[in-house]
PDB file of C-alpha atoms in Angstrom:
ATOM      1  CA  GLY A  22      13.492  32.346  29.930  1.00 47.00           C
ATOM      2  CA  PRO A  23      12.855  33.366  25.703  1.00 54.00           C
ATOM      3  CA  PRO A  24       9.531  35.441  25.700  1.00 54.00           C
ATOM      4  CA  VAL A  25       6.916  33.395  24.345  1.00 51.00           C
ATOM      5  CA  LYS A  26       3.681  34.943  22.768  1.00 48.00           C
ATOM      6  CA  ILE A  27       0.287  33.761  24.058  1.00 49.00           C
ATOM      7  CA  PRO A  28      -3.149  34.058  22.023  1.00 47.00           C
ATOM      8  CA  VAL A  29      -5.276  36.044  24.430  1.00 45.00           C
ATOM      9  CA  GLY A  30      -8.798  36.740  22.438  1.00 45.00           C
ATOM     10  CA  PRO A  31      -9.809  38.271  19.003  1.00 50.00           C
ATOM     11  CA  GLY A  32      -6.467  39.444  17.624  1.00 52.00           C
ATOM     12  CA  GLY A  33      -4.966  39.596  21.102  1.00 53.00           C
ATOM     13  CA  VAL A  34      -1.361  38.395  22.145  1.00 49.00           C
ATOM     14  CA  ARG A  35       0.367  38.160  25.215  1.00 49.00           C
ATOM     15  CA  THR A  36       4.035  38.266  25.852  1.00 48.00           C
ATOM     16  CA  THR A  37       5.199  36.283  28.882  1.00 48.00           C
ATOM     17  CA  HIS A  38       8.735  34.993  29.601  1.00 45.00           C
ATOM     18  CA  LEU A  39       9.161  31.237  30.900  1.00 43.00           C
ATOM     19  CA  THR A  40      11.667  30.601  33.772  1.00 42.00           C
ATOM     20  CA  PRO A  41      12.303  26.567  35.054  1.00 40.00           C
ATOM     21  CA  ASN A  42       9.806  27.327  38.024  1.00 38.00           C
ATOM     22  CA  ARG A  43       7.004  28.792  35.697  1.00 37.00           C
ATOM     23  CA  SER A  44       5.408  27.050  32.531  1.00 38.00           C
ATOM     24  CA  ILE A  45       2.070  28.046  31.461  1.00 38.00           C
ATOM     25  CA  SER A  46      -0.389  24.811  30.987  1.00 40.00           C
ATOM     26  CA  LEU A  47      -3.166  24.962  28.225  1.00 38.00           C
ATOM     27  CA  GLY A  48      -5.962  24.161  31.219  1.00 41.00           C
ATOM     28  CA  ARG A  49      -4.537  27.741  32.613  1.00 39.00           C
ATOM     29  CA  LEU A  50      -4.777  29.515  29.409  1.00 35.00           C
ATOM     30  CA  ARG A  51      -8.477  28.274  28.905  1.00 37.00           C
ATOM     31  CA  SER A  52      -9.408  29.340  32.738  1.00 41.00           C
ATOM     32  CA  GLU A  53      -7.955  32.815  32.308  1.00 39.00           C
ATOM     33  CA  TYR A  54      -9.162  33.443  28.892  1.00 35.00           C
ATOM     34  CA  PRO A  55     -12.263  31.658  28.665  1.00 38.00           C
ATOM     35  CA  TRP A  56     -13.703  33.143  25.697  1.00 34.00           C
ATOM     36  CA  GLY A  57     -12.823  30.287  23.704  1.00 36.00           C
ATOM     37  CA  ASN A  58      -9.756  30.861  21.300  1.00 35.00           C
ATOM     38  CA  ALA A  59      -6.994  31.108  23.731  1.00 33.00           C
ATOM     39  CA  GLY A  60      -4.889  28.573  23.294  1.00 33.00           C
ATOM     40  CA  GLU A  61      -5.900  27.598  19.652  1.00 34.00           C
ATOM     41  CA  GLY A  62      -3.511  26.230  17.733  1.00 34.00           C
ATOM     42  CA  LEU A  63      -1.875  25.273  20.905  1.00 32.00           C
ATOM     43  CA  ASP A  64      -3.486  21.194  21.781  1.00 37.00           C
ATOM     44  CA  ASP A  65      -0.489  20.160  23.203  1.00 38.00           C
ATOM     45  CA  GLY A  66       0.482  23.478  25.325  1.00 39.00           C
ATOM     46  CA  PRO A  67       3.696  25.560  24.644  1.00 42.00           C
ATOM     47  CA  SER A  68       6.524  24.128  22.708  1.00 41.00           C
ATOM     48  CA  THR A  69       8.637  21.885  24.766  1.00 42.00           C
ATOM     49  CA  ARG A  70      11.553  23.491  23.667  1.00 46.00           C
ATOM     50  CA  ASP A  71      10.282  26.711  25.491  1.00 49.00           C
ATOM     51  CA  THR A  72       9.266  24.767  28.780  1.00 51.00           C
ATOM     52  CA  PRO A  73      11.594  21.916  29.521  1.00 56.00           C
ATOM     53  CA  ASP A  74      10.202  21.451  32.434  1.00 61.00           C
ATOM     54  CA  MET A  75       6.891  20.265  31.154  1.00 70.00           C
ATOM     55  CA  ALA A  76       5.520  16.672  31.192  1.00 80.00           C
ATOM     56  CA  ARG A  77       5.816  14.145  28.775  1.00 80.00           C
ATOM     57  CA  LYS A  78       2.812  12.842  26.965  1.00 83.00           C
ATOM     58  CA  PRO A  79       1.819   9.566  28.172  1.00 83.00           C
ATOM     59  CA  ARG A  80       1.980   6.667  25.752  1.00 89.00           C
ATOM     60  CA  ILE A  81      -0.644   5.265  24.449  1.00 94.00           C
ATOM     61  CA  ASP A  82      -0.894   1.456  25.598  1.00 96.00           C
ATOM     62  CA  PHE A  83      -4.076  -0.295  26.055  1.00 96.00           C
ATOM     63  CA  PRO A  84      -4.608  -4.775  26.457  1.00 97.00           C
ATOM     64  CA  GLY A  85      -3.760  -6.533  22.885  1.00 96.00           C
ATOM     65  CA  ALA A  86      -2.029  -2.980  21.847  1.00 97.00           C
ATOM     66  CA  TRP A  87       0.953  -3.436  19.060  1.00 97.00           C
ATOM     67  CA  HIS A  88       3.915  -1.189  18.643  1.00 97.00           C
ATOM     68  CA  HIS A  89       6.989  -0.872  16.610  1.00 97.00           C
ATOM     69  CA  VAL A  90       9.408   0.055  19.097  1.00 98.00           C
ATOM     70  CA  MET A  91      12.590   1.633  17.921  1.00 97.00           C
ATOM     71  CA  HIS A  92      15.582   3.131  20.055  1.00 97.00           C
ATOM     72  CA  ARG A  93      19.210   4.312  18.875  1.00 96.00           C
ATOM     73  CA  GLY A  94      22.439   4.603  20.528  1.00 95.00           C
ATOM     74  CA  ALA A  95      23.539   8.325  22.061  1.00 94.00           C
ATOM     75  CA  ARG A  96      25.179  10.328  19.842  1.00 92.00           C
ATOM     76  CA  ARG A  97      24.422   7.393  17.211  1.00 89.00           C
ATOM     77  CA  ALA A  98      27.007   5.304  18.634  1.00 93.00           C
ATOM     78  CA  PRO A  99      27.159   1.177  18.435  1.00 94.00           C
ATOM     79  CA  ILE A 100      24.900  -0.033  21.006  1.00 94.00           C
ATOM     80  CA  PHE A 101      25.856  -3.813  20.082  1.00 93.00           C
ATOM     81  CA  LYS A 102      29.636  -3.890  19.242  1.00 89.00           C
ATOM     82  CA  ARG A 103      29.771  -7.691  19.121  1.00 89.00           C
ATOM     83  CA  ASP A 104      27.999 -10.385  18.863  1.00 91.00           C
ATOM     84  CA  ASP A 105      27.797 -11.215  22.537  1.00 92.00           C
ATOM     85  CA  HIS A 106      26.160  -8.127  22.726  1.00 93.00           C
ATOM     86  CA  CYS A 107      23.627  -9.536  20.614  1.00 94.00           C
ATOM     87  CA  THR A 108      23.209 -12.128  22.441  1.00 95.00           C
ATOM     88  CA  LEU A 109      22.856 -10.253  25.945  1.00 96.00           C
ATOM     89  CA  PHE A 110      20.137  -7.887  24.712  1.00 97.00           C
ATOM     90  CA  LEU A 111      18.001 -10.587  23.547  1.00 97.00           C
ATOM     91  CA  GLU A 112      18.673 -12.362  26.864  1.00 96.00           C
ATOM     92  CA  CYS A 113      17.390  -9.131  28.374  1.00 97.00           C
ATOM     93  CA  VAL A 114      14.458  -9.285  25.753  1.00 97.00           C
ATOM     94  CA  GLY A 115      13.649 -12.516  27.334  1.00 97.00           C
ATOM     95  CA  ASP A 116      13.633 -11.464  31.040  1.00 97.00           C
ATOM     96  CA  ALA A 117      11.361  -8.286  30.202  1.00 97.00           C
ATOM     97  CA  VAL A 118       8.715 -10.857  28.200  1.00 97.00           C
ATOM     98  CA  GLN A 119       8.709 -12.865  31.351  1.00 97.00           C
ATOM     99  CA  ARG A 120       8.384 -10.009  33.798  1.00 97.00           C
ATOM    100  CA  SER A 121       5.995  -7.556  31.634  1.00 97.00           C
ATOM    101  CA  GLY A 122       4.100 -10.002  29.471  1.00 96.00           C
ATOM    102  CA  LEU A 123       5.150  -8.540  26.642  1.00 97.00           C
ATOM    103  CA  GLU A 124       5.059 -10.555  23.127  1.00 97.00           C
ATOM    104  CA  VAL A 125       8.110  -9.906  20.712  1.00 97.00           C
ATOM    105  CA  HIS A 126       6.562 -11.315  17.328  1.00 96.00           C
ATOM    106  CA  ALA A 127       9.790  -9.519  15.189  1.00 96.00           C
ATOM    107  CA  TYR A 128      13.133  -7.837  15.700  1.00 96.00           C
ATOM    108  CA  ALA A 129      16.496  -6.411  14.109  1.00 96.00           C
ATOM    109  CA  LEU A 130      19.271  -5.375  15.891  1.00 96.00           C
ATOM    110  CA  MET A 131      21.343  -3.062  14.028  1.00 96.00           C
ATOM    111  CA  PRO A 132      24.772  -1.622  15.279  1.00 95.00           C
ATOM    112  CA  ASN A 133      23.605   1.384  16.718  1.00 95.00           C
ATOM    113  CA  HIS A 134      19.795   0.971  17.115  1.00 96.00           C
ATOM    114  CA  PHE A 135      16.992  -2.096  17.230  1.00 97.00           C
ATOM    115  CA  HIS A 136      13.468  -2.529  16.009  1.00 97.00           C
ATOM    116  CA  LEU A 137      10.851  -4.505  18.254  1.00 97.00           C
ATOM    117  CA  LEU A 138       7.508  -5.551  17.025  1.00 97.00           C
ATOM    118  CA  VAL A 139       5.481  -5.907  20.181  1.00 97.00           C
ATOM    119  CA  ARG A 140       1.958  -6.709  21.726  1.00 97.00           C
ATOM    120  CA  SER A 141       1.202  -5.783  24.892  1.00 97.00           C
ATOM    121  CA  PRO A 142      -1.703  -8.014  26.073  1.00 97.00           C
ATOM    122  CA  GLN A 143      -1.447  -6.341  29.486  1.00 97.00           C
ATOM    123  CA  ALA A 144      -0.792  -2.740  28.515  1.00 96.00           C
ATOM    124  CA  THR A 145       2.592  -2.985  30.139  1.00 97.00           C
ATOM    125  CA  LEU A 146       4.656  -1.814  27.284  1.00 97.00           C
ATOM    126  CA  SER A 147       6.305   1.076  29.426  1.00 96.00           C
ATOM    127  CA  ARG A 148       7.410  -1.329  32.265  1.00 96.00           C
ATOM    128  CA  GLY A 149       8.330  -4.237  29.823  1.00 97.00           C
ATOM    129  CA  MET A 150      10.900  -1.596  27.787  1.00 97.00           C
ATOM    130  CA  LYS A 151      12.090   0.172  31.098  1.00 97.00           C
ATOM    131  CA  TYR A 152      13.467  -2.778  32.413  1.00 97.00           C
ATOM    132  CA  LEU A 153      14.659  -4.411  29.149  1.00 98.00           C
ATOM    133  CA  LEU A 154      16.728  -0.853  28.581  1.00 97.00           C
ATOM    134  CA  ALA A 155      17.726  -0.504  32.330  1.00 96.00           C
ATOM    135  CA  SER A 156      19.332  -4.192  32.745  1.00 97.00           C
ATOM    136  CA  TYR A 157      20.692  -4.156  29.471  1.00 97.00           C
ATOM    137  CA  VAL A 158      22.757  -0.794  29.702  1.00 96.00           C
ATOM    138  CA  GLN A 159      23.598  -1.726  33.202  1.00 96.00           C
ATOM    139  CA  ARG A 160      25.119  -4.758  32.136  1.00 95.00           C
ATOM    140  CA  VAL A 161      27.046  -3.722  29.039  1.00 93.00           C
ATOM    141  CA  ASN A 162      28.128  -0.660  31.343  1.00 92.00           C
ATOM    142  CA  ALA A 163      29.074  -3.362  34.151  1.00 93.00           C
ATOM    143  CA  GLU A 164      31.426  -5.232  31.757  1.00 89.00           C
ATOM    144  CA  ARG A 165      32.973  -2.178  29.950  1.00 84.00           C
ATOM    145  CA  GLY A 166      33.597  -0.448  33.386  1.00 87.00           C
ATOM    146  CA  TRP A 167      31.306   2.438  32.097  1.00 85.00           C
ATOM    147  CA  ASP A 168      28.451   4.435  33.707  1.00 86.00           C
ATOM    148  CA  GLY A 169      25.980   6.752  31.684  1.00 87.00           C
ATOM    149  CA  PRO A 170      23.695   6.564  29.250  1.00 91.00           C
ATOM    150  CA  LEU A 171      23.965   3.875  26.320  1.00 92.00           C
ATOM    151  CA  PHE A 172      20.625   4.955  24.384  1.00 95.00           C
ATOM    152  CA  ARG A 173      19.405   8.617  23.366  1.00 94.00           C
ATOM    153  CA  GLY A 174      16.500   9.824  25.525  1.00 92.00           C
ATOM    154  CA  ARG A 175      13.309   7.958  25.387  1.00 93.00           C
ATOM    155  CA  PHE A 176      12.494   4.996  23.324  1.00 96.00           C
ATOM    156  CA  LYS A 177      10.052   5.602  20.495  1.00 96.00           C
ATOM    157  CA  ASN A 178       7.171   3.727  19.664  1.00 96.00           C
ATOM    158  CA  GLN A 179       4.252   3.988  16.980  1.00 95.00           C
ATOM    159  CA  LEU A 180       1.107   2.305  17.663  1.00 96.00           C
ATOM    160  CA  VAL A 181       0.103  -0.294  14.807  1.00 96.00           C
ATOM    161  CA  THR A 182      -3.952  -0.239  14.232  1.00 94.00           C
ATOM    162  CA  ARG A 183      -4.106  -1.985  10.706  1.00 93.00           C
ATOM    163  CA  ASP A 184      -3.337  -5.376  10.109  1.00 92.00           C
ATOM    164  CA  ASP A 185      -2.122  -4.985   6.619  1.00 92.00           C
ATOM    165  CA  TYR A 186       0.359  -2.330   8.379  1.00 94.00           C
ATOM    166  CA  LEU A 187       1.276  -5.342  10.613  1.00 94.00           C
ATOM    167  CA  GLN A 188       2.440  -7.307   7.694  1.00 92.00           C
ATOM    168  CA  HIS A 189       4.101  -4.976   6.217  1.00 95.00           C
ATOM    169  CA  LEU A 190       6.020  -3.700   9.424  1.00 96.00           C
ATOM    170  CA  MET A 191       7.095  -7.463  10.191  1.00 94.00           C
ATOM    171  CA  ALA A 192       8.752  -7.500   6.509  1.00 94.00           C
ATOM    172  CA  TYR A 193      10.092  -4.199   7.374  1.00 95.00           C
ATOM    173  CA  ILE A 194      11.797  -5.462  10.258  1.00 96.00           C
ATOM    174  CA  HIS A 195      13.172  -8.274   9.226  1.00 92.00           C
ATOM    175  CA  LEU A 196      14.600  -6.888   6.038  1.00 93.00           C
ATOM    176  CA  ASN A 197      16.266  -4.007   8.174  1.00 92.00           C
ATOM    177  CA  PRO A 198      19.734  -5.598   8.225  1.00 91.00           C
ATOM    178  CA  VAL A 199      19.256  -6.551   4.407  1.00 90.00           C
ATOM    179  CA  ARG A 200      18.879  -3.305   3.360  1.00 90.00           C
ATOM    180  CA  ALA A 201      21.809  -2.002   5.311  1.00 89.00           C
ATOM    181  CA  HIS A 202      23.943  -4.454   3.755  1.00 87.00           C
ATOM    182  CA  LEU A 203      25.005  -5.972   6.703  1.00 88.00           C
ATOM    183  CA  ILE A 204      23.821  -9.299   5.750  1.00 84.00           C
ATOM    184  CA  GLN A 205      23.298 -11.139   2.580  1.00 76.00           C
ATOM    185  CA  VAL A 206      20.509 -13.481   1.460  1.00 72.00           C
ATOM    186  CA  ASP A 207      20.564 -16.217  -0.955  1.00 68.00           C
ATOM    187  CA  VAL A 208      17.367 -16.410  -2.559  1.00 63.00           C
ATOM    188  CA  GLN A 209      17.451 -19.612  -4.004  1.00 56.00           C
ATOM    189  CA  ILE A 210      18.177 -21.299  -0.879  1.00 52.00           C
ATOM    190  CA  GLY A 211      16.575 -18.857   1.779  1.00 53.00           C
ATOM    191  CA  ARG A 212      19.450 -18.610   3.988  1.00 56.00           C
ATOM    192  CA  ALA A 213      21.357 -15.412   5.528  1.00 54.00           C
ATOM    193  CA  HIS A 214      25.126 -14.919   5.234  1.00 50.00           C
ATOM    194  CA  VAL A 215      26.268 -12.851   8.317  1.00 52.00           C
TER     195      VAL A 215
END
């Protein structure tokens, strides 16, 4: 693998090569170099670009947590090609809500990505999203005669910790299709036109 420089004391650096079977953890750095500054500036360990086999950080989720969840199609390709794909996705959302106890308070389905505002009363965000994404991909792939991924990597989520941001986020999600010029809103009547 590529050479990686690791701090080893006052002004010292050790160079090592990482291979698929060898990664360096911050805990190992601290145990090998106990004088305190080994690993400073490496709170998350070496960059994941240098160690593709390194475990991911766990998602922050706790009972009652609010999350802005987003996910995009692989290669930015459309994940909703027809209206019935949107209907199918919302059916999968409903199934995921029943199975995991998640609460969906807002959503926007864009051609190549989606946004959800989710509350996780039982800290089940990952389980609910895993079910939602897997069930949607399986059903769309079966319909199209495809196999393989529809989404790009892991879904993203942002923990929402402030009430004022929660209100802003709800408006942001609902207005996303308007800003993308996918729908027109008649302000006087308050109706959306697709």
